[in-house]
Amino acid sequence: MMIGLGMAIPTGKVESRDDVDDAKLEGLNNNIVMKDAAINEEKNGFNWLTAEMPSSMDFAGFVSHVDWDCNMYMSSIQDNQDNLRIIGSVLESKYSGSSPSPQDLLWCKGEACIAQFCLDNKWYRGEVLEVRDMGECLVKFVDYGSEELCKAENMRKGLFLTDIPVQCFTVQMDIDPITMKWEEGVLNFIHKTVVEQVLQVTIIQKKDVFPLVVRLVTKAGLDIGELLVKNGYARGRASVATQES
């Protein structure tokens, strides 16, 4: 449902650590040309505007991605839903059915871009995290937090909506992993439990930087953090009192 409304990117399970390590092997790149750092600084210094803080301590939101540190990339329905729809509509009108220019095939790390997501063939705002061989780049879809290998032919340099901040921000529940780090199976369970679900969000530790510490509750009143702790997926942190705005 969230995908159909233009509010979420289709996502799969957390990528295997072995796959991530293998993908980092470098090779000669005959399809994408790394540009000189000075040229990059001069022509590609643009960064998408940083996400804004939620307007309320309590809000309805949805998670679009969970990373290896159990940071959840969240958007507020009140603050971000309309912007996400507008961004999607504009980018589709600009790039649907388009062909890449020669410059669209030349990328370097850190560049802002517009990229097509392979699962739905729609266009999203992104940032190049890595340039790899075989004409591919690892792109972070900045409004959703997810990362995907994209072919250079499905990326564009012409940027739009540059005055709209990133439409997702990172949050954490007040829990820690049972072991030294979050295990892949636990992250996959959390991903399946929270991603693309409308949740009631309460900020329980007010900060000026992300990630925010939050409580997540389902429509049925189930506290996700308590569920994970009671069923042995996580352990609770020291109690954090809710701070008033």
PDB file of C-alpha atoms in Angstrom:
ATOM      1  CA  MET A   1       0.000   0.000   0.000  1.00  0.00           C
ATOM      2  CA  MET A   2       2.777   2.453   0.916  1.00  0.00           C
ATOM      3  CA  ILE A   3       4.491   1.767  -2.415  1.00  0.00           C
ATOM      4  CA  GLY A   4       1.340   2.410  -4.371  1.00  0.00           C
ATOM      5  CA  LEU A   5       0.981   5.815  -2.684  1.00  0.00           C
ATOM      6  CA  GLY A   6       4.531   6.757  -3.599  1.00  0.00           C
ATOM      7  CA  MET A   7       5.577   6.732   0.045  1.00  0.00           C
ATOM      8  CA  ALA A   8       8.020   3.840   0.066  1.00  0.00           C
ATOM      9  CA  ILE A   9      10.544   2.043  -2.092  1.00  0.00           C
ATOM     10  CA  PRO A  10      10.010  -1.741  -2.422  1.00  0.00           C
ATOM     11  CA  THR A  11      12.611  -3.391  -0.219  1.00  0.00           C
ATOM     12  CA  GLY A  12      13.900  -6.899   0.371  1.00  0.00           C
ATOM     13  CA  LYS A  13      15.707  -8.464   3.305  1.00  0.00           C
ATOM     14  CA  VAL A  14      18.965  -7.096   4.687  1.00  0.00           C
ATOM     15  CA  GLU A  15      21.840  -7.813   2.303  1.00  0.00           C
ATOM     16  CA  SER A  16      24.191 -10.596   3.425  1.00  0.00           C
ATOM     17  CA  ARG A  17      27.476  -9.453   4.973  1.00  0.00           C
ATOM     18  CA  ASP A  18      29.327 -11.898   2.725  1.00  0.00           C
ATOM     19  CA  ASP A  19      27.695 -10.349  -0.320  1.00  0.00           C
ATOM     20  CA  VAL A  20      28.679  -6.889   0.884  1.00  0.00           C
ATOM     21  CA  ASP A  21      32.317  -7.937   1.379  1.00  0.00           C
ATOM     22  CA  ASP A  22      32.506  -9.642  -2.013  1.00  0.00           C
ATOM     23  CA  ALA A  23      30.994  -6.620  -3.719  1.00  0.00           C
ATOM     24  CA  LYS A  24      33.760  -4.389  -2.381  1.00  0.00           C
ATOM     25  CA  LEU A  25      36.395  -6.123  -4.499  1.00  0.00           C
ATOM     26  CA  GLU A  26      37.729  -3.567  -6.921  1.00  0.00           C
ATOM     27  CA  GLY A  27      38.390  -4.102 -10.604  1.00  0.00           C
ATOM     28  CA  LEU A  28      39.084  -2.183 -13.757  1.00  0.00           C
ATOM     29  CA  ASN A  29      36.115  -0.128 -14.847  1.00  0.00           C
ATOM     30  CA  ASN A  30      35.724   0.246 -18.598  1.00  0.00           C
ATOM     31  CA  ASN A  31      32.226   1.703 -18.494  1.00  0.00           C
ATOM     32  CA  ILE A  32      32.337   4.370 -15.789  1.00  0.00           C
ATOM     33  CA  VAL A  33      35.152   6.912 -15.726  1.00  0.00           C
ATOM     34  CA  MET A  34      36.348   8.307 -12.415  1.00  0.00           C
ATOM     35  CA  LYS A  35      36.721  12.045 -12.725  1.00  0.00           C
ATOM     36  CA  ASP A  36      39.524  14.148 -11.340  1.00  0.00           C
ATOM     37  CA  ALA A  37      38.913  15.300  -7.755  1.00  0.00           C
ATOM     38  CA  ALA A  38      39.270  18.963  -8.690  1.00  0.00           C
ATOM     39  CA  ILE A  39      36.608  18.616 -11.399  1.00  0.00           C
ATOM     40  CA  ASN A  40      34.381  16.778  -8.949  1.00  0.00           C
ATOM     41  CA  GLU A  41      34.705  19.551  -6.387  1.00  0.00           C
ATOM     42  CA  GLU A  42      33.964  22.230  -8.974  1.00  0.00           C
ATOM     43  CA  LYS A  43      31.053  20.590 -10.794  1.00  0.00           C
ATOM     44  CA  ASN A  44      29.621  18.092  -8.334  1.00  0.00           C
ATOM     45  CA  GLY A  45      29.790  19.779  -4.953  1.00  0.00           C
ATOM     46  CA  PHE A  46      26.023  19.769  -4.464  1.00  0.00           C
ATOM     47  CA  ASN A  47      24.581  17.828  -1.544  1.00  0.00           C
ATOM     48  CA  TRP A  48      20.894  17.254  -0.906  1.00  0.00           C
ATOM     49  CA  LEU A  49      19.638  19.389   1.984  1.00  0.00           C
ATOM     50  CA  THR A  50      19.774  17.650   5.372  1.00  0.00           C
ATOM     51  CA  ALA A  51      16.557  16.154   6.745  1.00  0.00           C
ATOM     52  CA  GLU A  52      14.583  18.350   9.127  1.00  0.00           C
ATOM     53  CA  MET A  53      13.516  17.384  12.625  1.00  0.00           C
ATOM     54  CA  PRO A  54       9.918  16.130  13.016  1.00  0.00           C
ATOM     55  CA  SER A  55       7.479  18.912  13.860  1.00  0.00           C
ATOM     56  CA  SER A  56       6.016  16.948  16.786  1.00  0.00           C
ATOM     57  CA  MET A  57       7.231  14.621  19.535  1.00  0.00           C
ATOM     58  CA  ASP A  58       4.377  12.244  18.635  1.00  0.00           C
ATOM     59  CA  PHE A  59       3.511  11.447  15.042  1.00  0.00           C
ATOM     60  CA  ALA A  60       2.433   8.740  12.626  1.00  0.00           C
ATOM     61  CA  GLY A  61       5.334   7.519  10.528  1.00  0.00           C
ATOM     62  CA  PHE A  62       6.685   4.673   8.447  1.00  0.00           C
ATOM     63  CA  VAL A  63      10.087   2.997   8.206  1.00  0.00           C
ATOM     64  CA  SER A  64      11.555   2.485   4.732  1.00  0.00           C
ATOM     65  CA  HIS A  65      14.896   0.847   5.608  1.00  0.00           C
ATOM     66  CA  VAL A  66      16.811  -0.767   8.496  1.00  0.00           C
ATOM     67  CA  ASP A  67      20.618  -0.719   8.379  1.00  0.00           C
ATOM     68  CA  TRP A  68      23.270  -2.974   9.973  1.00  0.00           C
ATOM     69  CA  ASP A  69      23.304  -0.878  13.177  1.00  0.00           C
ATOM     70  CA  CYS A  70      19.511  -1.107  13.501  1.00  0.00           C
ATOM     71  CA  ASN A  71      19.128   2.531  12.507  1.00  0.00           C
ATOM     72  CA  MET A  72      15.695   2.887  10.973  1.00  0.00           C
ATOM     73  CA  TYR A  73      15.086   5.368   8.180  1.00  0.00           C
ATOM     74  CA  MET A  74      11.749   6.959   8.954  1.00  0.00           C
ATOM     75  CA  SER A  75       9.406   9.531   7.428  1.00  0.00           C
ATOM     76  CA  SER A  76       6.596  11.389   9.133  1.00  0.00           C
ATOM     77  CA  ILE A  77       3.284  11.076   7.331  1.00  0.00           C
ATOM     78  CA  GLN A  78       2.351  14.606   8.428  1.00  0.00           C
ATOM     79  CA  ASP A  79       5.661  16.233   7.456  1.00  0.00           C
ATOM     80  CA  ASN A  80       6.905  14.135   4.538  1.00  0.00           C
ATOM     81  CA  GLN A  81       4.060  12.325   2.763  1.00  0.00           C
ATOM     82  CA  ASP A  82       3.062  15.142   0.402  1.00  0.00           C
ATOM     83  CA  ASN A  83       6.673  16.000  -0.406  1.00  0.00           C
ATOM     84  CA  LEU A  84       7.451  12.389  -1.302  1.00  0.00           C
ATOM     85  CA  ARG A  85       4.499  12.263  -3.665  1.00  0.00           C
ATOM     86  CA  ILE A  86       5.512  15.525  -5.318  1.00  0.00           C
ATOM     87  CA  ILE A  87       9.132  14.386  -5.706  1.00  0.00           C
ATOM     88  CA  GLY A  88       8.022  11.109  -7.266  1.00  0.00           C
ATOM     89  CA  SER A  89       5.630  12.832  -9.656  1.00  0.00           C
ATOM     90  CA  VAL A  90       8.167  15.398 -10.841  1.00  0.00           C
ATOM     91  CA  LEU A  91      10.963  12.885 -11.385  1.00  0.00           C
ATOM     92  CA  GLU A  92       8.678  10.520 -13.303  1.00  0.00           C
ATOM     93  CA  SER A  93       7.554  13.343 -15.577  1.00  0.00           C
ATOM     94  CA  LYS A  94      11.165  14.376 -16.210  1.00  0.00           C
ATOM     95  CA  TYR A  95      12.817  10.986 -16.730  1.00  0.00           C
ATOM     96  CA  SER A  96      10.241   8.315 -17.574  1.00  0.00           C
ATOM     97  CA  GLY A  97      11.272   6.835 -20.938  1.00  0.00           C
ATOM     98  CA  SER A  98      14.424   8.965 -21.115  1.00  0.00           C
ATOM     99  CA  SER A  99      17.825   7.928 -22.479  1.00  0.00           C
ATOM    100  CA  PRO A 100      21.164   8.758 -20.834  1.00  0.00           C
ATOM    101  CA  SER A 101      23.475  11.407 -22.239  1.00  0.00           C
ATOM    102  CA  PRO A 102      27.215  10.636 -22.491  1.00  0.00           C
ATOM    103  CA  GLN A 103      27.782  12.617 -19.283  1.00  0.00           C
ATOM    104  CA  ASP A 104      25.209  10.480 -17.479  1.00  0.00           C
ATOM    105  CA  LEU A 105      27.621   7.535 -17.790  1.00  0.00           C
ATOM    106  CA  LEU A 106      30.435   9.301 -15.888  1.00  0.00           C
ATOM    107  CA  TRP A 107      30.236   9.127 -12.101  1.00  0.00           C
ATOM    108  CA  CYS A 108      32.340   9.484  -8.984  1.00  0.00           C
ATOM    109  CA  LYS A 109      31.785   8.897  -5.299  1.00  0.00           C
ATOM    110  CA  GLY A 110      29.705  11.501  -3.495  1.00  0.00           C
ATOM    111  CA  GLU A 111      27.798  12.828  -6.501  1.00  0.00           C
ATOM    112  CA  ALA A 112      24.133  13.646  -6.166  1.00  0.00           C
ATOM    113  CA  CYS A 113      22.030  11.944  -8.807  1.00  0.00           C
ATOM    114  CA  ILE A 114      18.592  10.867  -9.916  1.00  0.00           C
ATOM    115  CA  ALA A 115      18.451   7.073 -10.244  1.00  0.00           C
ATOM    116  CA  GLN A 116      15.935   4.487 -11.341  1.00  0.00           C
ATOM    117  CA  PHE A 117      15.099   1.775  -8.800  1.00  0.00           C
ATOM    118  CA  CYS A 118      15.224  -1.638 -10.471  1.00  0.00           C
ATOM    119  CA  LEU A 119      12.192  -3.181  -8.741  1.00  0.00           C
ATOM    120  CA  ASP A 120       9.613  -0.567  -9.698  1.00  0.00           C
ATOM    121  CA  ASN A 121      11.444   1.320 -12.503  1.00  0.00           C
ATOM    122  CA  LYS A 122      10.640   4.647 -10.851  1.00  0.00           C
ATOM    123  CA  TRP A 123      13.056   7.537 -10.366  1.00  0.00           C
ATOM    124  CA  TYR A 124      14.337   8.748  -7.008  1.00  0.00           C
ATOM    125  CA  ARG A 125      16.840  11.226  -5.609  1.00  0.00           C
ATOM    126  CA  GLY A 126      20.139   9.578  -4.772  1.00  0.00           C
ATOM    127  CA  GLU A 127      23.811   9.836  -3.889  1.00  0.00           C
ATOM    128  CA  VAL A 128      26.646   7.751  -5.322  1.00  0.00           C
ATOM    129  CA  LEU A 129      28.312   5.806  -2.493  1.00  0.00           C
ATOM    130  CA  GLU A 130      30.697   3.737  -4.646  1.00  0.00           C
ATOM    131  CA  VAL A 131      31.671   3.411  -8.280  1.00  0.00           C
ATOM    132  CA  ARG A 132      32.111  -0.248  -9.210  1.00  0.00           C
ATOM    133  CA  ASP A 133      33.067  -2.191 -12.296  1.00  0.00           C
ATOM    134  CA  MET A 134      30.667  -3.440 -14.979  1.00  0.00           C
ATOM    135  CA  GLY A 135      29.132   0.012 -15.345  1.00  0.00           C
ATOM    136  CA  GLU A 136      27.445   0.065 -11.934  1.00  0.00           C
ATOM    137  CA  CYS A 137      27.284   2.418  -8.965  1.00  0.00           C
ATOM    138  CA  LEU A 138      26.141   1.778  -5.410  1.00  0.00           C
ATOM    139  CA  VAL A 139      23.471   4.430  -4.896  1.00  0.00           C
ATOM    140  CA  LYS A 140      21.776   5.524  -1.699  1.00  0.00           C
ATOM    141  CA  PHE A 141      18.191   6.642  -2.259  1.00  0.00           C
ATOM    142  CA  VAL A 142      18.360   9.592   0.101  1.00  0.00           C
ATOM    143  CA  ASP A 143      14.633   9.969   0.761  1.00  0.00           C
ATOM    144  CA  TYR A 144      14.306   6.329   1.866  1.00  0.00           C
ATOM    145  CA  GLY A 145      17.746   5.282   3.185  1.00  0.00           C
ATOM    146  CA  SER A 146      18.012   2.115   1.097  1.00  0.00           C
ATOM    147  CA  GLU A 147      21.021   1.286  -1.073  1.00  0.00           C
ATOM    148  CA  GLU A 148      21.009  -0.381  -4.475  1.00  0.00           C
ATOM    149  CA  LEU A 149      23.419  -1.200  -7.289  1.00  0.00           C
ATOM    150  CA  CYS A 150      22.329   0.868 -10.284  1.00  0.00           C
ATOM    151  CA  LYS A 151      23.541   0.745 -13.853  1.00  0.00           C
ATOM    152  CA  ALA A 152      24.984   4.046 -15.080  1.00  0.00           C
ATOM    153  CA  GLU A 153      22.482   4.030 -17.953  1.00  0.00           C
ATOM    154  CA  ASN A 154      19.730   4.272 -15.324  1.00  0.00           C
ATOM    155  CA  MET A 155      21.214   7.341 -13.624  1.00  0.00           C
ATOM    156  CA  ARG A 156      20.886  11.021 -14.483  1.00  0.00           C
ATOM    157  CA  LYS A 157      22.923  14.106 -13.578  1.00  0.00           C
ATOM    158  CA  GLY A 158      20.121  16.616 -14.068  1.00  0.00           C
ATOM    159  CA  LEU A 159      18.847  17.355 -10.553  1.00  0.00           C
ATOM    160  CA  PHE A 160      15.400  18.587  -9.608  1.00  0.00           C
ATOM    161  CA  LEU A 161      13.748  19.682  -6.351  1.00  0.00           C
ATOM    162  CA  THR A 162      17.116  20.641  -4.892  1.00  0.00           C
ATOM    163  CA  ASP A 163      15.441  23.027  -2.429  1.00  0.00           C
ATOM    164  CA  ILE A 164      13.498  20.216  -0.718  1.00  0.00           C
ATOM    165  CA  PRO A 165      15.372  18.554   2.182  1.00  0.00           C
ATOM    166  CA  VAL A 166      15.903  14.809   2.422  1.00  0.00           C
ATOM    167  CA  GLN A 167      12.551  13.279   3.376  1.00  0.00           C
ATOM    168  CA  CYS A 168      13.670  10.606   5.849  1.00  0.00           C
ATOM    169  CA  PHE A 169      15.667  10.650   9.068  1.00  0.00           C
ATOM    170  CA  THR A 170      17.239   8.008  11.294  1.00  0.00           C
ATOM    171  CA  VAL A 171      15.740   6.743  14.534  1.00  0.00           C
ATOM    172  CA  GLN A 172      16.586   4.001  17.016  1.00  0.00           C
ATOM    173  CA  MET A 173      14.490   2.127  19.533  1.00  0.00           C
ATOM    174  CA  ASP A 174      15.670   2.107  23.143  1.00  0.00           C
ATOM    175  CA  ILE A 175      17.178  -1.383  22.777  1.00  0.00           C
ATOM    176  CA  ASP A 176      20.566  -3.020  22.173  1.00  0.00           C
ATOM    177  CA  PRO A 177      21.578  -6.310  20.533  1.00  0.00           C
ATOM    178  CA  ILE A 178      21.856  -9.422  22.667  1.00  0.00           C
ATOM    179  CA  THR A 179      25.402  -9.996  21.379  1.00  0.00           C
ATOM    180  CA  MET A 180      28.132  -7.492  20.513  1.00  0.00           C
ATOM    181  CA  LYS A 181      26.446  -6.542  17.249  1.00  0.00           C
ATOM    182  CA  TRP A 182      23.101  -6.961  15.571  1.00  0.00           C
ATOM    183  CA  GLU A 183      22.766 -10.350  13.894  1.00  0.00           C
ATOM    184  CA  GLU A 184      21.489 -10.629  10.349  1.00  0.00           C
ATOM    185  CA  GLY A 185      18.530 -12.832  11.297  1.00  0.00           C
ATOM    186  CA  VAL A 186      17.366 -10.364  13.963  1.00  0.00           C
ATOM    187  CA  LEU A 187      17.681  -7.426  11.574  1.00  0.00           C
ATOM    188  CA  ASN A 188      15.675  -9.312   8.974  1.00  0.00           C
ATOM    189  CA  PHE A 189      12.947  -9.934  11.563  1.00  0.00           C
ATOM    190  CA  ILE A 190      12.901  -6.253  12.558  1.00  0.00           C
ATOM    191  CA  HIS A 191      12.824  -5.285   8.882  1.00  0.00           C
ATOM    192  CA  LYS A 192       9.816  -7.490   8.189  1.00  0.00           C
ATOM    193  CA  THR A 193       8.077  -6.215  11.322  1.00  0.00           C
ATOM    194  CA  VAL A 194       8.418  -2.450  10.822  1.00  0.00           C
ATOM    195  CA  VAL A 195       9.137  -1.617   7.174  1.00  0.00           C
ATOM    196  CA  GLU A 196       6.225  -0.017   5.274  1.00  0.00           C
ATOM    197  CA  GLN A 197       3.925  -0.231   8.282  1.00  0.00           C
ATOM    198  CA  VAL A 198       2.188   2.881   9.619  1.00  0.00           C
ATOM    199  CA  LEU A 199       3.433   3.232  13.200  1.00  0.00           C
ATOM    200  CA  GLN A 200       2.743   5.599  16.058  1.00  0.00           C
ATOM    201  CA  VAL A 201       6.072   7.202  16.919  1.00  0.00           C
ATOM    202  CA  THR A 202       6.993   8.874  20.210  1.00  0.00           C
ATOM    203  CA  ILE A 203      10.353  10.595  20.604  1.00  0.00           C
ATOM    204  CA  ILE A 204      11.589   9.592  24.059  1.00  0.00           C
ATOM    205  CA  GLN A 205      14.944  11.338  23.953  1.00  0.00           C
ATOM    206  CA  LYS A 206      14.945  14.755  22.349  1.00  0.00           C
ATOM    207  CA  LYS A 207      18.199  15.597  20.554  1.00  0.00           C
ATOM    208  CA  ASP A 208      19.383  18.096  17.970  1.00  0.00           C
ATOM    209  CA  VAL A 209      21.002  15.398  15.837  1.00  0.00           C
ATOM    210  CA  PHE A 210      19.925  12.074  14.380  1.00  0.00           C
ATOM    211  CA  PRO A 211      19.308   9.278  15.192  1.00  0.00           C
ATOM    212  CA  LEU A 212      16.413  10.093  17.487  1.00  0.00           C
ATOM    213  CA  VAL A 213      15.493   7.599  20.202  1.00  0.00           C
ATOM    214  CA  VAL A 214      11.861   6.598  19.745  1.00  0.00           C
ATOM    215  CA  ARG A 215       9.106   4.251  20.820  1.00  0.00           C
ATOM    216  CA  LEU A 216       7.290   2.504  17.987  1.00  0.00           C
ATOM    217  CA  VAL A 217       3.745   1.234  18.448  1.00  0.00           C
ATOM    218  CA  THR A 218       1.577  -0.549  15.864  1.00  0.00           C
ATOM    219  CA  LYS A 219      -2.027   0.357  15.080  1.00  0.00           C
ATOM    220  CA  ALA A 220      -3.035  -2.552  17.311  1.00  0.00           C
ATOM    221  CA  GLY A 221      -1.099  -1.053  20.243  1.00  0.00           C
ATOM    222  CA  LEU A 222       1.893  -3.422  20.141  1.00  0.00           C
ATOM    223  CA  ASP A 223       5.155  -1.843  21.335  1.00  0.00           C
ATOM    224  CA  ILE A 224       7.823  -3.081  18.903  1.00  0.00           C
ATOM    225  CA  GLY A 225      10.719  -2.574  21.332  1.00  0.00           C
ATOM    226  CA  GLU A 226       8.963  -4.524  24.092  1.00  0.00           C
ATOM    227  CA  LEU A 227       8.146  -7.288  21.614  1.00  0.00           C
ATOM    228  CA  LEU A 228      11.819  -7.647  20.682  1.00  0.00           C
ATOM    229  CA  VAL A 229      13.016  -7.666  24.295  1.00  0.00           C
ATOM    230  CA  LYS A 230      10.375 -10.090  25.595  1.00  0.00           C
ATOM    231  CA  ASN A 231      11.046 -12.551  22.793  1.00  0.00           C
ATOM    232  CA  GLY A 232      14.828 -12.542  23.126  1.00  0.00           C
ATOM    233  CA  TYR A 233      15.697 -10.522  20.028  1.00  0.00           C
ATOM    234  CA  ALA A 234      17.157  -7.567  21.978  1.00  0.00           C
ATOM    235  CA  ARG A 235      17.838  -6.244  25.450  1.00  0.00           C
ATOM    236  CA  GLY A 236      16.588  -2.991  26.939  1.00  0.00           C
ATOM    237  CA  ARG A 237      18.846  -0.040  27.589  1.00  0.00           C
ATOM    238  CA  ALA A 238      18.861   2.017  30.768  1.00  0.00           C
ATOM    239  CA  SER A 239      15.546   3.809  31.128  1.00  0.00           C
ATOM    240  CA  VAL A 240      15.284   7.068  29.220  1.00  0.00           C
ATOM    241  CA  ALA A 241      12.673   9.505  30.451  1.00  0.00           C
ATOM    242  CA  THR A 242      10.488  11.194  27.864  1.00  0.00           C
ATOM    243  CA  GLN A 243      11.517  14.805  27.454  1.00  0.00           C
ATOM    244  CA  GLU A 244       8.857  17.395  26.796  1.00  0.00           C
ATOM    245  CA  SER A 245       9.212  19.665  23.808  1.00  0.00           C
TER     246      SER A 245
END
